[in-house]
Amino acid sequence: NNTEKNVVLSYDNTLWRDQLTCFDGDFIKYDEIGNPTSYKNINYKWNNGRQLEMYENELYKILYTYDDMGYRQTKTVYDKKTENIMYEYNYYWGAGFVIAYTLTDYTDDNPTTDTIVYQYDDDMNIYSYIINDKDVYRYILKEADLYYYNND
């Protein structure tokens, strides 16, 4: 589908000239340090500067926690209508990089947890990830394209 659409962008903050204030007719509100706080039907809440604490739209409420170093520790996704937890992510860090995370899916009667481990090259670029001890995807970066293969 090669349809084109003209989108109107507005930068109307005279004190912050590169701050996008309106995207295609929908206004974006910011806090005093430039974090977005609302856009369309989405609300954002920030803590300690640039740490996203909460993301909320009509379907989901997502809460984030951080450790004392500012590294994200958890992401918990709630169903907005039932207030039940749908998904929970727990992040594991090493040398300033996410080395792994667990993802627990509570959407079924029997919750399941997957463990995802990243593999980094010498330049600290992710080149592969492993899900539940199985090498699933391996990336090869060539110019601006991303190629992957499934190792099933």
mmCIF file of C-alpha atoms in Angstrom:
data_model
loop_
_atom_site.group_PDB
_atom_site.id
_atom_site.type_symbol
_atom_site.label_atom_id
_atom_site.label_comp_id
_atom_site.label_asym_id
_atom_site.label_seq_id
_atom_site.Cartn_x
_atom_site.Cartn_y
_atom_site.Cartn_z
ATOM 1 C CA ASN A 1 0.000 0.000 0.000
ATOM 2 C CA ASN A 2 1.768 3.154 -1.202
ATOM 3 C CA THR A 3 -0.716 5.793 -0.103
ATOM 4 C CA GLU A 4 0.729 9.065 1.042
ATOM 5 C CA LYS A 5 -0.631 11.283 3.753
ATOM 6 C CA ASN A 6 0.377 14.793 4.625
ATOM 7 C CA VAL A 7 0.806 15.234 8.357
ATOM 8 C CA VAL A 8 0.881 18.639 10.037
ATOM 9 C CA LEU A 9 3.536 19.071 12.703
ATOM 10 C CA SER A 10 3.584 22.015 15.095
ATOM 11 C CA TYR A 11 6.455 23.354 17.194
ATOM 12 C CA ASP A 12 4.710 26.165 19.064
ATOM 13 C CA ASN A 13 6.773 26.296 22.261
ATOM 14 C CA THR A 14 8.825 29.483 21.904
ATOM 15 C CA LEU A 15 11.055 28.456 24.834
ATOM 16 C CA TRP A 16 11.704 24.975 23.457
ATOM 17 C CA ARG A 17 11.802 25.418 19.720
ATOM 18 C CA ASP A 18 12.377 21.748 18.762
ATOM 19 C CA GLN A 19 9.606 20.405 21.000
ATOM 20 C CA LEU A 20 6.796 18.857 18.974
ATOM 21 C CA THR A 21 3.550 20.309 20.365
ATOM 22 C CA CYS A 22 0.993 18.947 17.890
ATOM 23 C CA PHE A 23 1.043 15.940 15.583
ATOM 24 C CA ASP A 24 -1.615 15.876 12.866
ATOM 25 C CA GLY A 25 -4.077 17.882 14.980
ATOM 26 C CA ASP A 26 -3.450 16.041 18.265
ATOM 27 C CA PHE A 27 -1.759 18.127 20.950
ATOM 28 C CA ILE A 28 1.107 16.837 23.073
ATOM 29 C CA LYS A 29 1.506 18.093 26.644
ATOM 30 C CA TYR A 30 4.817 18.042 28.482
ATOM 31 C CA ASP A 31 6.080 18.457 32.029
ATOM 32 C CA GLU A 32 8.568 21.187 32.941
ATOM 33 C CA ILE A 33 11.623 19.156 31.864
ATOM 34 C CA GLY A 34 10.236 18.025 28.509
ATOM 35 C CA ASN A 35 8.738 14.602 29.222
ATOM 36 C CA PRO A 36 5.422 14.037 27.425
ATOM 37 C CA THR A 37 2.507 13.773 29.873
ATOM 38 C CA SER A 38 -0.391 13.307 27.461
ATOM 39 C CA TYR A 39 -1.025 12.652 23.791
ATOM 40 C CA LYS A 40 -4.386 11.607 22.362
ATOM 41 C CA ASN A 41 -5.839 9.188 24.942
ATOM 42 C CA ILE A 42 -2.471 8.315 26.429
ATOM 43 C CA ASN A 43 -1.173 9.599 29.762
ATOM 44 C CA TYR A 44 2.400 9.351 30.998
ATOM 45 C CA LYS A 45 3.758 9.798 34.517
ATOM 46 C CA TRP A 46 7.458 10.345 35.162
ATOM 47 C CA ASN A 47 9.640 9.978 38.233
ATOM 48 C CA ASN A 48 13.215 11.047 39.035
ATOM 49 C CA GLY A 49 13.545 13.014 35.832
ATOM 50 C CA ARG A 50 13.347 10.702 32.865
ATOM 51 C CA GLN A 51 12.101 7.451 34.415
ATOM 52 C CA LEU A 52 8.746 6.494 32.953
ATOM 53 C CA GLU A 53 6.623 5.406 35.914
ATOM 54 C CA MET A 54 3.246 4.920 34.250
ATOM 55 C CA TYR A 55 1.763 4.668 30.760
ATOM 56 C CA GLU A 56 -1.996 4.565 30.493
ATOM 57 C CA ASN A 57 -4.426 4.377 27.596
ATOM 58 C CA GLU A 58 -8.031 3.193 27.259
ATOM 59 C CA LEU A 59 -6.992 -0.497 27.296
ATOM 60 C CA TYR A 60 -3.886 -0.792 29.467
ATOM 61 C CA LYS A 61 -2.157 0.641 32.473
ATOM 62 C CA ILE A 62 1.566 -0.082 32.520
ATOM 63 C CA LEU A 63 3.708 0.513 35.609
ATOM 64 C CA TYR A 64 7.507 0.615 35.660
ATOM 65 C CA THR A 65 9.973 0.331 38.552
ATOM 66 C CA TYR A 66 13.686 1.181 38.700
ATOM 67 C CA ASP A 67 16.593 0.402 40.986
ATOM 68 C CA ASP A 68 18.792 2.966 42.755
ATOM 69 C CA MET A 69 21.040 3.228 39.690
ATOM 70 C CA GLY A 70 18.076 4.112 37.460
ATOM 71 C CA TYR A 71 17.915 0.773 35.660
ATOM 72 C CA ARG A 72 14.425 -0.471 34.879
ATOM 73 C CA GLN A 73 13.604 -3.485 37.020
ATOM 74 C CA THR A 74 9.994 -4.287 36.164
ATOM 75 C CA LYS A 75 7.251 -3.529 33.703
ATOM 76 C CA THR A 76 3.757 -4.649 34.689
ATOM 77 C CA VAL A 77 0.860 -4.488 32.224
ATOM 78 C CA TYR A 78 -2.661 -4.325 33.642
ATOM 79 C CA ASP A 79 -5.977 -4.746 31.869
ATOM 80 C CA LYS A 80 -7.644 -1.363 32.344
ATOM 81 C CA LYS A 81 -11.167 -2.795 32.675
ATOM 82 C CA THR A 82 -10.516 -5.700 35.055
ATOM 83 C CA GLU A 83 -7.369 -4.271 36.722
ATOM 84 C CA ASN A 84 -5.837 -7.752 36.449
ATOM 85 C CA ILE A 85 -2.167 -8.209 35.646
ATOM 86 C CA MET A 86 -1.743 -9.375 32.061
ATOM 87 C CA TYR A 87 2.056 -9.427 31.700
ATOM 88 C CA GLU A 88 5.009 -8.868 33.975
ATOM 89 C CA TYR A 89 8.581 -8.276 32.845
ATOM 90 C CA ASN A 90 11.598 -8.519 35.164
ATOM 91 C CA TYR A 91 14.863 -7.131 33.787
ATOM 92 C CA TYR A 92 18.387 -8.302 34.637
ATOM 93 C CA TRP A 93 21.352 -5.996 34.039
ATOM 94 C CA GLY A 94 25.095 -6.373 33.643
ATOM 95 C CA ALA A 95 27.617 -3.617 32.910
ATOM 96 C CA GLY A 96 24.792 -1.199 32.019
ATOM 97 C CA PHE A 97 23.100 -3.517 29.524
ATOM 98 C CA VAL A 98 19.979 -5.647 29.775
ATOM 99 C CA ILE A 99 21.366 -9.167 29.715
ATOM 100 C CA ALA A 100 18.065 -10.973 30.217
ATOM 101 C CA TYR A 101 14.466 -10.616 31.205
ATOM 102 C CA THR A 102 11.606 -12.825 32.227
ATOM 103 C CA LEU A 103 8.123 -12.395 30.837
ATOM 104 C CA THR A 104 5.207 -13.869 32.748
ATOM 105 C CA ASP A 105 1.933 -14.124 30.845
ATOM 106 C CA TYR A 106 -1.098 -14.088 33.133
ATOM 107 C CA THR A 107 -3.712 -13.986 30.360
ATOM 108 C CA ASP A 108 -4.432 -17.723 30.622
ATOM 109 C CA ASP A 109 -5.607 -19.680 33.649
ATOM 110 C CA ASN A 110 -2.115 -21.171 33.949
ATOM 111 C CA PRO A 111 0.475 -18.359 33.852
ATOM 112 C CA THR A 112 3.637 -19.073 31.889
ATOM 113 C CA THR A 113 7.061 -17.518 32.243
ATOM 114 C CA ASP A 114 9.613 -17.214 29.463
ATOM 115 C CA THR A 115 13.254 -16.282 29.993
ATOM 116 C CA ILE A 116 14.919 -14.270 27.243
ATOM 117 C CA VAL A 117 18.728 -13.909 27.297
ATOM 118 C CA TYR A 118 20.553 -11.528 24.978
ATOM 119 C CA GLN A 119 23.923 -12.291 23.451
ATOM 120 C CA TYR A 120 26.218 -9.361 22.697
ATOM 121 C CA ASP A 121 29.206 -9.054 20.392
ATOM 122 C CA ASP A 122 32.466 -7.352 21.405
ATOM 123 C CA ASP A 123 30.986 -3.924 20.573
ATOM 124 C CA MET A 124 27.997 -4.645 22.846
ATOM 125 C CA ASN A 125 25.527 -4.991 19.975
ATOM 126 C CA ILE A 126 22.874 -7.653 20.410
ATOM 127 C CA TYR A 127 23.476 -10.359 17.834
ATOM 128 C CA SER A 128 21.206 -13.088 19.171
ATOM 129 C CA TYR A 129 18.689 -13.940 21.798
ATOM 130 C CA ILE A 130 17.765 -17.149 23.492
ATOM 131 C CA ILE A 131 14.269 -17.990 24.734
ATOM 132 C CA ASN A 132 13.988 -20.667 27.411
ATOM 133 C CA ASP A 133 17.488 -22.032 26.689
ATOM 134 C CA LYS A 134 16.864 -22.298 22.937
ATOM 135 C CA ASP A 135 18.725 -20.108 20.414
ATOM 136 C CA VAL A 136 15.771 -18.601 18.585
ATOM 137 C CA TYR A 137 16.890 -15.602 16.569
ATOM 138 C CA ARG A 138 20.263 -14.483 15.321
ATOM 139 C CA TYR A 139 20.668 -11.050 13.797
ATOM 140 C CA ILE A 140 22.973 -9.966 11.025
ATOM 141 C CA LEU A 141 23.185 -6.222 10.524
ATOM 142 C CA LYS A 142 24.080 -5.097 7.024
ATOM 143 C CA GLU A 143 23.943 -1.413 6.300
ATOM 144 C CA ALA A 144 20.478 -0.253 7.393
ATOM 145 C CA ASP A 145 18.787 -3.622 6.986
ATOM 146 C CA LEU A 146 18.126 -6.171 9.688
ATOM 147 C CA TYR A 147 18.160 -9.810 8.697
ATOM 148 C CA TYR A 148 17.248 -12.636 11.010
ATOM 149 C CA TYR A 149 16.711 -16.289 10.883
ATOM 150 C CA ASN A 150 14.717 -18.512 13.157
ATOM 151 C CA ASN A 151 16.837 -21.320 14.496
ATOM 152 C CA ASP A 152 13.895 -23.754 14.871
#
